[in-house]
PDB file of C-alpha atoms in Angstrom:
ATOM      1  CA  UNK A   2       0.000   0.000   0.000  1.00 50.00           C
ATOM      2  CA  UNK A   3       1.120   3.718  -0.236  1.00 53.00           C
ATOM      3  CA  UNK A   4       1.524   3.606   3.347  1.00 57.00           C
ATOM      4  CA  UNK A   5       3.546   1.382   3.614  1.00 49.00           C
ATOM      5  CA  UNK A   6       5.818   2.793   0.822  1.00 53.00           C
ATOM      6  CA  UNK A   7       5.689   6.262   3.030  1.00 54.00           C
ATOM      7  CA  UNK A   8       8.088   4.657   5.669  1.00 46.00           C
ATOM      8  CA  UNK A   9      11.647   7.160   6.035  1.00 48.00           C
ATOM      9  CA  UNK A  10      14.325   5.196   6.088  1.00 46.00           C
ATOM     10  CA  UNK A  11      16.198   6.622   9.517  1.00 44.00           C
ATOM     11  CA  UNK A  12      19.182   8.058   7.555  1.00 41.00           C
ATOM     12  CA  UNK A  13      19.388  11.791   5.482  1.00 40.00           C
ATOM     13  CA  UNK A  14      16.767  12.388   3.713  1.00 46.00           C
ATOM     14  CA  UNK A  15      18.364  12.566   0.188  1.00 47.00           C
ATOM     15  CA  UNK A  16      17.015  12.004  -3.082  1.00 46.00           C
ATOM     16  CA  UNK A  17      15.112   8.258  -3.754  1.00 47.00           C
ATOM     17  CA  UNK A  18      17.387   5.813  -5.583  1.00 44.00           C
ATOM     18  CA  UNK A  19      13.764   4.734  -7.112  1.00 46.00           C
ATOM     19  CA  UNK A  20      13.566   6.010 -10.573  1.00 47.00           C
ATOM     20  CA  UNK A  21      10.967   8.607 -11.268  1.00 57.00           C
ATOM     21  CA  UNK A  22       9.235   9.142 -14.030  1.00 75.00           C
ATOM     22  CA  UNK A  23      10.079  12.470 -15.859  1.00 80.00           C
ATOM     23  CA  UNK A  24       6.543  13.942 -16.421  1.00 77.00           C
ATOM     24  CA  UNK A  25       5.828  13.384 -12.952  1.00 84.00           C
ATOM     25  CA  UNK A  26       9.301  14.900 -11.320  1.00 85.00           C
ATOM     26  CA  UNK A  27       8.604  18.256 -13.748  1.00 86.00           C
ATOM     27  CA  UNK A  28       5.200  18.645 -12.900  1.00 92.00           C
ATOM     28  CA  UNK A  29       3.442  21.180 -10.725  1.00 94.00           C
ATOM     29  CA  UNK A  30       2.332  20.704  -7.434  1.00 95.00           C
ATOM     30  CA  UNK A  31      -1.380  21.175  -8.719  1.00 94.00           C
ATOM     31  CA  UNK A  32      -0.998  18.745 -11.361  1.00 95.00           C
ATOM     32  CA  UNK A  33       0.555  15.865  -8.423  1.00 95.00           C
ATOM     33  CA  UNK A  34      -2.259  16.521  -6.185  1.00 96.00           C
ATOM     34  CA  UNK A  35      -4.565  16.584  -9.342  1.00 95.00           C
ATOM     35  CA  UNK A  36      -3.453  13.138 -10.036  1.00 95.00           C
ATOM     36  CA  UNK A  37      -2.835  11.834  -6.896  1.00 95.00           C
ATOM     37  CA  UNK A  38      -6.493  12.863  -6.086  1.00 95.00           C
ATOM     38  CA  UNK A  39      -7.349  10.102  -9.166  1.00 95.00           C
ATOM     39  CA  UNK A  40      -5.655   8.029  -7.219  1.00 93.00           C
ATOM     40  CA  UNK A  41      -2.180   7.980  -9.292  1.00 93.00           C
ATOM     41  CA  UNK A  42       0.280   6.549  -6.234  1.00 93.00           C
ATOM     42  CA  UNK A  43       3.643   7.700  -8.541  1.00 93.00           C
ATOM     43  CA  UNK A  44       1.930  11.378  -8.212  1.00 95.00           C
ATOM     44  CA  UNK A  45       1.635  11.090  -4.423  1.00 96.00           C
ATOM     45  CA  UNK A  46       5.513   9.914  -3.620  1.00 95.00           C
ATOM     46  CA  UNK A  47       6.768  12.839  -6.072  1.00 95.00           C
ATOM     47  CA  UNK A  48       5.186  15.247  -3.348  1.00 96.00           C
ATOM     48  CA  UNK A  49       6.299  13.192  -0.390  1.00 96.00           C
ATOM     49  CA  UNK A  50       9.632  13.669  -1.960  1.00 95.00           C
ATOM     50  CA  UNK A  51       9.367  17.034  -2.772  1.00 95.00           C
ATOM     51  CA  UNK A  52       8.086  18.134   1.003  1.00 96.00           C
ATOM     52  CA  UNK A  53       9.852  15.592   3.191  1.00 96.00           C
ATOM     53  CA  UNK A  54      12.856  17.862   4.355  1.00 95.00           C
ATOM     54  CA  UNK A  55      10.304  20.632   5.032  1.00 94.00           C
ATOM     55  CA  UNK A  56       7.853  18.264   7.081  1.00 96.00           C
ATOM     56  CA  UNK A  57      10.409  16.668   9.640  1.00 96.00           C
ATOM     57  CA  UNK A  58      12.470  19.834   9.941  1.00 93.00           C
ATOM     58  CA  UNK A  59       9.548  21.381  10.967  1.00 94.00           C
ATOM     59  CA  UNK A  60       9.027  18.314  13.525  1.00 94.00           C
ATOM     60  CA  UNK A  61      12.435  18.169  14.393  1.00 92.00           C
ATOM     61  CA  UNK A  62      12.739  21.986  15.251  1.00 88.00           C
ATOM     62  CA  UNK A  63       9.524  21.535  17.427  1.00 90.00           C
ATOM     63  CA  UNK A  64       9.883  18.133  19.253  1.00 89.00           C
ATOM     64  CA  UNK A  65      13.749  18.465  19.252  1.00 85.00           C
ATOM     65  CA  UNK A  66      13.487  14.359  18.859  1.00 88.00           C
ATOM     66  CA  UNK A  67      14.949  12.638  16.024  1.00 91.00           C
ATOM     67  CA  UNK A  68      12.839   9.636  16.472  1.00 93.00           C
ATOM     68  CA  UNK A  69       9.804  11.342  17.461  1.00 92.00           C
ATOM     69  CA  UNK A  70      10.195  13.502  14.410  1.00 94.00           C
ATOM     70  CA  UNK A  71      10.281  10.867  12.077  1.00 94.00           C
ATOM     71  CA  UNK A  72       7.240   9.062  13.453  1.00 94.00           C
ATOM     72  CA  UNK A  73       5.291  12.296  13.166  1.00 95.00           C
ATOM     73  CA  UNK A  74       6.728  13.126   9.977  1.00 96.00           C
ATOM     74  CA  UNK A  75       5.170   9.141   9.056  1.00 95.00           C
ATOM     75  CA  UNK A  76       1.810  10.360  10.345  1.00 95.00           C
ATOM     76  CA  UNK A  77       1.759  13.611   8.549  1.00 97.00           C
ATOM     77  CA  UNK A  78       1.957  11.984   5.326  1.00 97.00           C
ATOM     78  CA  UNK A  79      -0.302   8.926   6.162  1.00 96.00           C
ATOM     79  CA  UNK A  80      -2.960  11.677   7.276  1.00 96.00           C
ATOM     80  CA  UNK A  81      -2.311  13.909   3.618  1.00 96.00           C
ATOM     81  CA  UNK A  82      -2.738  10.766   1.842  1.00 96.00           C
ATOM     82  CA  UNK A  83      -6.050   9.557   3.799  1.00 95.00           C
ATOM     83  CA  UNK A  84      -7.398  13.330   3.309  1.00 95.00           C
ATOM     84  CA  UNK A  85      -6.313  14.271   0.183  1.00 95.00           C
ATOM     85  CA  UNK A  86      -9.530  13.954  -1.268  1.00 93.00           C
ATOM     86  CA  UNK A  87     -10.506  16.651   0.403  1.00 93.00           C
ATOM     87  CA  UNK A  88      -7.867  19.153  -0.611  1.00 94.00           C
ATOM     88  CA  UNK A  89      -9.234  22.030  -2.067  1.00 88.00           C
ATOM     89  CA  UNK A  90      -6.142  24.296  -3.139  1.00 87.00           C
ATOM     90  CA  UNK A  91      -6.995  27.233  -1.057  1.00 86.00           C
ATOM     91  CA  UNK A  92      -3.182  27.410   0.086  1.00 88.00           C
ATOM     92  CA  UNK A  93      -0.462  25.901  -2.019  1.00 93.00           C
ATOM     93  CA  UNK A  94       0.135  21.728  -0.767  1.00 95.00           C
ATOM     94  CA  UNK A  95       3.580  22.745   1.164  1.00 95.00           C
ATOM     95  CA  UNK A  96       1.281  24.937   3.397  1.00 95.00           C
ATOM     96  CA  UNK A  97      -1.288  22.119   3.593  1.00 96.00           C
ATOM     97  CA  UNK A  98       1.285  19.544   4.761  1.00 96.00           C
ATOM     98  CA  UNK A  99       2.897  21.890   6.973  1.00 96.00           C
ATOM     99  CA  UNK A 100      -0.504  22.776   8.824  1.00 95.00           C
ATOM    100  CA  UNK A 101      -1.096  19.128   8.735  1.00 96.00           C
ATOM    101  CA  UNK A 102       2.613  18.839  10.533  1.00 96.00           C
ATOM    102  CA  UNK A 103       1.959  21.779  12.921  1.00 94.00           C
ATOM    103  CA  UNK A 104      -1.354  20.220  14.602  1.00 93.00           C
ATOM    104  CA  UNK A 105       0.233  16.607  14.916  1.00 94.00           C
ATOM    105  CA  UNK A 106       2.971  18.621  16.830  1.00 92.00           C
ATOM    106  CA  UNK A 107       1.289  20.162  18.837  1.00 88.00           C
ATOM    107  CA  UNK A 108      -0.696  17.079  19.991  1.00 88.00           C
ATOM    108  CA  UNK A 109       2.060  14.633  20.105  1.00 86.00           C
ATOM    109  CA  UNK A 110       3.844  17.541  22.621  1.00 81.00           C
ATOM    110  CA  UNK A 111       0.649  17.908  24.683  1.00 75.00           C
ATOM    111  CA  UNK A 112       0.622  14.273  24.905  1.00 75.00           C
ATOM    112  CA  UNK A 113       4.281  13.963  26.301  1.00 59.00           C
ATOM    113  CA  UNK A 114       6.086  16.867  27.255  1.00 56.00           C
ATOM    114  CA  UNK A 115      10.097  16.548  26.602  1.00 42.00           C
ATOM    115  CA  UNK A 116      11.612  16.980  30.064  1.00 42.00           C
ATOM    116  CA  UNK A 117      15.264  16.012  29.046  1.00 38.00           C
ATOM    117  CA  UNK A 118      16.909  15.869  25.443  1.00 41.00           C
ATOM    118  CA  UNK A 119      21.058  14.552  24.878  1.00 38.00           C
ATOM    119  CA  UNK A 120      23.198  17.146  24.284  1.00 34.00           C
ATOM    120  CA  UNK A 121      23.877  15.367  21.119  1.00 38.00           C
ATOM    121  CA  UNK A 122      20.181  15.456  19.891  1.00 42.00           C
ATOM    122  CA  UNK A 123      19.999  19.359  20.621  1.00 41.00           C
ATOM    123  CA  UNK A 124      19.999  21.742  17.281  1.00 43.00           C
ATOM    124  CA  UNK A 125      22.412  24.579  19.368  1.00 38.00           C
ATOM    125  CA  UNK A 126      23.856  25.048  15.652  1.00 40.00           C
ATOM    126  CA  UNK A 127      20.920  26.009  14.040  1.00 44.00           C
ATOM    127  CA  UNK A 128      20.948  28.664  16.302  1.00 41.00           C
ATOM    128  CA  UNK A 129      24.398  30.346  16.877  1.00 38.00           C
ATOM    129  CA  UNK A 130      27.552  30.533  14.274  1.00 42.00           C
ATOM    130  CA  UNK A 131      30.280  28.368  15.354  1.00 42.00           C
ATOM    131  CA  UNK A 132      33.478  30.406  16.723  1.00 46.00           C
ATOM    132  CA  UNK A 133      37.031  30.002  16.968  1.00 49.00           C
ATOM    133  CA  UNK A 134      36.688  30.801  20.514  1.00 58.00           C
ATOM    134  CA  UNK A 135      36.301  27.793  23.007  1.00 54.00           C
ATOM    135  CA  UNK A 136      35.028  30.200  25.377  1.00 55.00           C
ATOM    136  CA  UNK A 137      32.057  31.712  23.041  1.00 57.00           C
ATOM    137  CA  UNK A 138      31.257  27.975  21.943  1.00 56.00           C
ATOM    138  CA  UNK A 139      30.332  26.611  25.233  1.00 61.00           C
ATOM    139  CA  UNK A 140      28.372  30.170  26.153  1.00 65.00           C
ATOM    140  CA  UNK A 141      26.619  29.273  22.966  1.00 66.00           C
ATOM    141  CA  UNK A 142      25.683  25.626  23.846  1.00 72.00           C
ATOM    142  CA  UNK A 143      25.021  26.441  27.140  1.00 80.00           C
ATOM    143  CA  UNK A 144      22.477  29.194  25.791  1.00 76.00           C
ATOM    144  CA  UNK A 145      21.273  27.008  23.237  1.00 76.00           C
ATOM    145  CA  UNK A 146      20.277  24.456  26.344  1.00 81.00           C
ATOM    146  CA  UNK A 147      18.656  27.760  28.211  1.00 84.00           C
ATOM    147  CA  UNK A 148      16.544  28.502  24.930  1.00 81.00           C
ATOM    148  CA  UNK A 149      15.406  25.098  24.641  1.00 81.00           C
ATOM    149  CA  UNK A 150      14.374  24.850  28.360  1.00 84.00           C
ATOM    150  CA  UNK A 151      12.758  27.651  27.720  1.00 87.00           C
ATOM    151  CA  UNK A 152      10.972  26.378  24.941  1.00 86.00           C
ATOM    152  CA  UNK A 153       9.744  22.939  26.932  1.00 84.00           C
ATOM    153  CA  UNK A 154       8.159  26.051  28.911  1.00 88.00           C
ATOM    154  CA  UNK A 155       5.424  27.400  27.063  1.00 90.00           C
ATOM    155  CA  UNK A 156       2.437  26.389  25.297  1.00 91.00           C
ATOM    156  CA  UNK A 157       2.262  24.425  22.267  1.00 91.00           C
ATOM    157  CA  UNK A 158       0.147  27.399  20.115  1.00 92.00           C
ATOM    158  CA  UNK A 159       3.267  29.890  21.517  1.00 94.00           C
ATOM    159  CA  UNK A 160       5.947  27.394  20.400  1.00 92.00           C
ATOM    160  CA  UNK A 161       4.560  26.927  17.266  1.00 93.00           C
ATOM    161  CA  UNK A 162       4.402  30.743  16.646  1.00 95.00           C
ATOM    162  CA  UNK A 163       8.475  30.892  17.518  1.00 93.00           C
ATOM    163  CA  UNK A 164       9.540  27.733  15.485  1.00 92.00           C
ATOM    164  CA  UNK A 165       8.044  28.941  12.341  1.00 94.00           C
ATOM    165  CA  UNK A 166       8.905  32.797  12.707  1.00 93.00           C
ATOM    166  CA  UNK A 167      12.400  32.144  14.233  1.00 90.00           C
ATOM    167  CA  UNK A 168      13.597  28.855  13.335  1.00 86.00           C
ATOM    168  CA  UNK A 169      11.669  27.445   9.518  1.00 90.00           C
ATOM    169  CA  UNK A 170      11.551  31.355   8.708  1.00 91.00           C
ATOM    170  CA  UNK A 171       8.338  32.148   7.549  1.00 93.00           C
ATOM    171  CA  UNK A 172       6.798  35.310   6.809  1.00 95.00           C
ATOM    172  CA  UNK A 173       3.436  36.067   9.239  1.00 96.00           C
ATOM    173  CA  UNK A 174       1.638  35.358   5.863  1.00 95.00           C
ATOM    174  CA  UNK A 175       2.564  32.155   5.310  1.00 94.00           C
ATOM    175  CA  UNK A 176       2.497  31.228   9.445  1.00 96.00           C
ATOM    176  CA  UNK A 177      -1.180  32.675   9.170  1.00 96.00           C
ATOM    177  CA  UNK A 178      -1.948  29.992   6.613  1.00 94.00           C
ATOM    178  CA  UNK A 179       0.310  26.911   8.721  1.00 95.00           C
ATOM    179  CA  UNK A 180      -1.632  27.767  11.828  1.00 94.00           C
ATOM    180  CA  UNK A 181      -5.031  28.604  10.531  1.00 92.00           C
ATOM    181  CA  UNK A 182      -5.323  31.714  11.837  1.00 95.00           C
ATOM    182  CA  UNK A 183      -5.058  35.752  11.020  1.00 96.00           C
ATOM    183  CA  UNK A 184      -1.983  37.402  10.809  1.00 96.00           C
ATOM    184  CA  UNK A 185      -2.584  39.362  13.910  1.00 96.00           C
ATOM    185  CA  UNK A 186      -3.680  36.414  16.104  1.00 97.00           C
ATOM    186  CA  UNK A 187      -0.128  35.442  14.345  1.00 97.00           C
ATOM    187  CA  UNK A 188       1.588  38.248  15.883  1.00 97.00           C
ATOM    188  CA  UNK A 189      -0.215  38.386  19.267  1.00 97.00           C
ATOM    189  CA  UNK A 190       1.484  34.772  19.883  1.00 96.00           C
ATOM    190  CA  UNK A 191       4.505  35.675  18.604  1.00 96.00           C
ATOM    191  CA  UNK A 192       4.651  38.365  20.949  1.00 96.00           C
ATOM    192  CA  UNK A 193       3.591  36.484  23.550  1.00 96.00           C
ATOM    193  CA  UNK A 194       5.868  33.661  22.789  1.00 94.00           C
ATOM    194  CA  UNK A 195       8.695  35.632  23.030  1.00 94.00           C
ATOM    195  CA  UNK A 196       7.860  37.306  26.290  1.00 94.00           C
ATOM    196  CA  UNK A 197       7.661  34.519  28.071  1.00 93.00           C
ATOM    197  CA  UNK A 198      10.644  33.139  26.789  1.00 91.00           C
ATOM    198  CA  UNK A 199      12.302  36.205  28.005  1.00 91.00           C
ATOM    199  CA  UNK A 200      11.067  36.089  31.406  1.00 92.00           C
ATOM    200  CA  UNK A 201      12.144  32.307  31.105  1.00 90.00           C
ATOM    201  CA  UNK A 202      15.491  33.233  30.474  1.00 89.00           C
ATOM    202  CA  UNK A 203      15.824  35.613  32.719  1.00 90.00           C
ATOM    203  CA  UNK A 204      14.484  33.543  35.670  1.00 90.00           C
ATOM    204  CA  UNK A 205      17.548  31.075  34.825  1.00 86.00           C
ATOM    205  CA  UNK A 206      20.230  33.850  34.651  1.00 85.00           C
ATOM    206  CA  UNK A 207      20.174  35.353  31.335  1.00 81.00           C
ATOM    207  CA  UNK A 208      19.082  38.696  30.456  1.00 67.00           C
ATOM    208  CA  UNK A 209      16.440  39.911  28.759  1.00 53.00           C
ATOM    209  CA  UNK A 210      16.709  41.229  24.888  1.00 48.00           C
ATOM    210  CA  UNK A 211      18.879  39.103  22.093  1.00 48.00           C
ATOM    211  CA  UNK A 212      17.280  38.194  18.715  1.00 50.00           C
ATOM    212  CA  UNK A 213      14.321  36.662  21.058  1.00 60.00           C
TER     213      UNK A 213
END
């Protein structure tokens, strides 16, 4: 079944070593769904492997889980497949996915907050330059571990609102559409987010301000 063929292989995600056909790796997103929608299963993969990166790095900046964001990546994709009869093209398929991604998220963490991650498992490099300096690298990491702390700290809607604004980069537009929501509700959590990540911070010895 399809899936079964969704299953990630726990390695990079790099391109399939399954041959593709060429009119379905050069067509447009509308034209997959399209087909996939008449149930063409070749269709389907091609956006699985278009969207895949974008899916579990949005898991993976929110769970901070390897594991965990591979199983919800799994169930994002199982869940798209299931509904995509019901996709109607109001936002673009990436957006879909991602919303899809976003909710599962949100309910996995509500399920089981994350009260300890390996130092190993922690993205500090997505978030600070690396330096020459010893010094500067461990105040990094060590701030990296504050930020994620603080992170574990706040609510899932919040979280959301700073993983897509500060980490995956999205303008309020496109976080409006991901979260299902106006671009001021947008902006109220985002605000709100960071505030209390702030205060977070500054409860556990760091001041207030930064990038936050």
């Amino acid at each position: 079944s399809i899936e079964a063929g969704l299953f990630y292989d726990h390695t990079a995600l790099e391109e399939s070593p399954v041959e593709t056909n060429c009119a379905v790796r050069d067509a447009s997103d509308a034209a997959l769904v399209s087909r996939a929608q008449s149930g063409e299963t070749q269709a389907f993969e091609e956006l699985v492997r278009r969207y895949r990166n974008d899916v579990y790095g949005l898991s993976y900046h929110f769970l901070r889980n390897r594991e965990e964001a591979w199983d919800v990546s799994q169930e994002v994709f199982i869940k798209a497949y299931r509904s995509l009869s019901r996709f109607r093209g109001d936002a673009g398929i990436k957006t879909w996915l991602l919303r899809i991604a976003a909710n599962h998220c949100k309910d996995h963490f509500k399920k089981r907050r994350i009260s300890t991650v390996s130092m190993d498992a922690m993205p500090t490099q997505d978030y600070f330059p690396t330096h020459s300096d010893p010094g500067k690298d461990l105040a990094n990491v060590e701030l990296g571990a504050a930020i994620q702390t603080a992170l574990d700290s706040i609510s899932p809607k919040h979280r959301i609102a700073f993983v897509l604004r500060e980490l995956e980069g999205m303008s309020y537009k496109e976080m409006a559409n991901v979260m299902n929501c106006s671009e001021g509700t947008v902006m109220s959590r985002l605000h709100h987010a960071r505030k209390k990540l702030q205060t977070k911070l500054a409860s556990m010895g760091y001041e207030e301000g930064g990038s936050l």
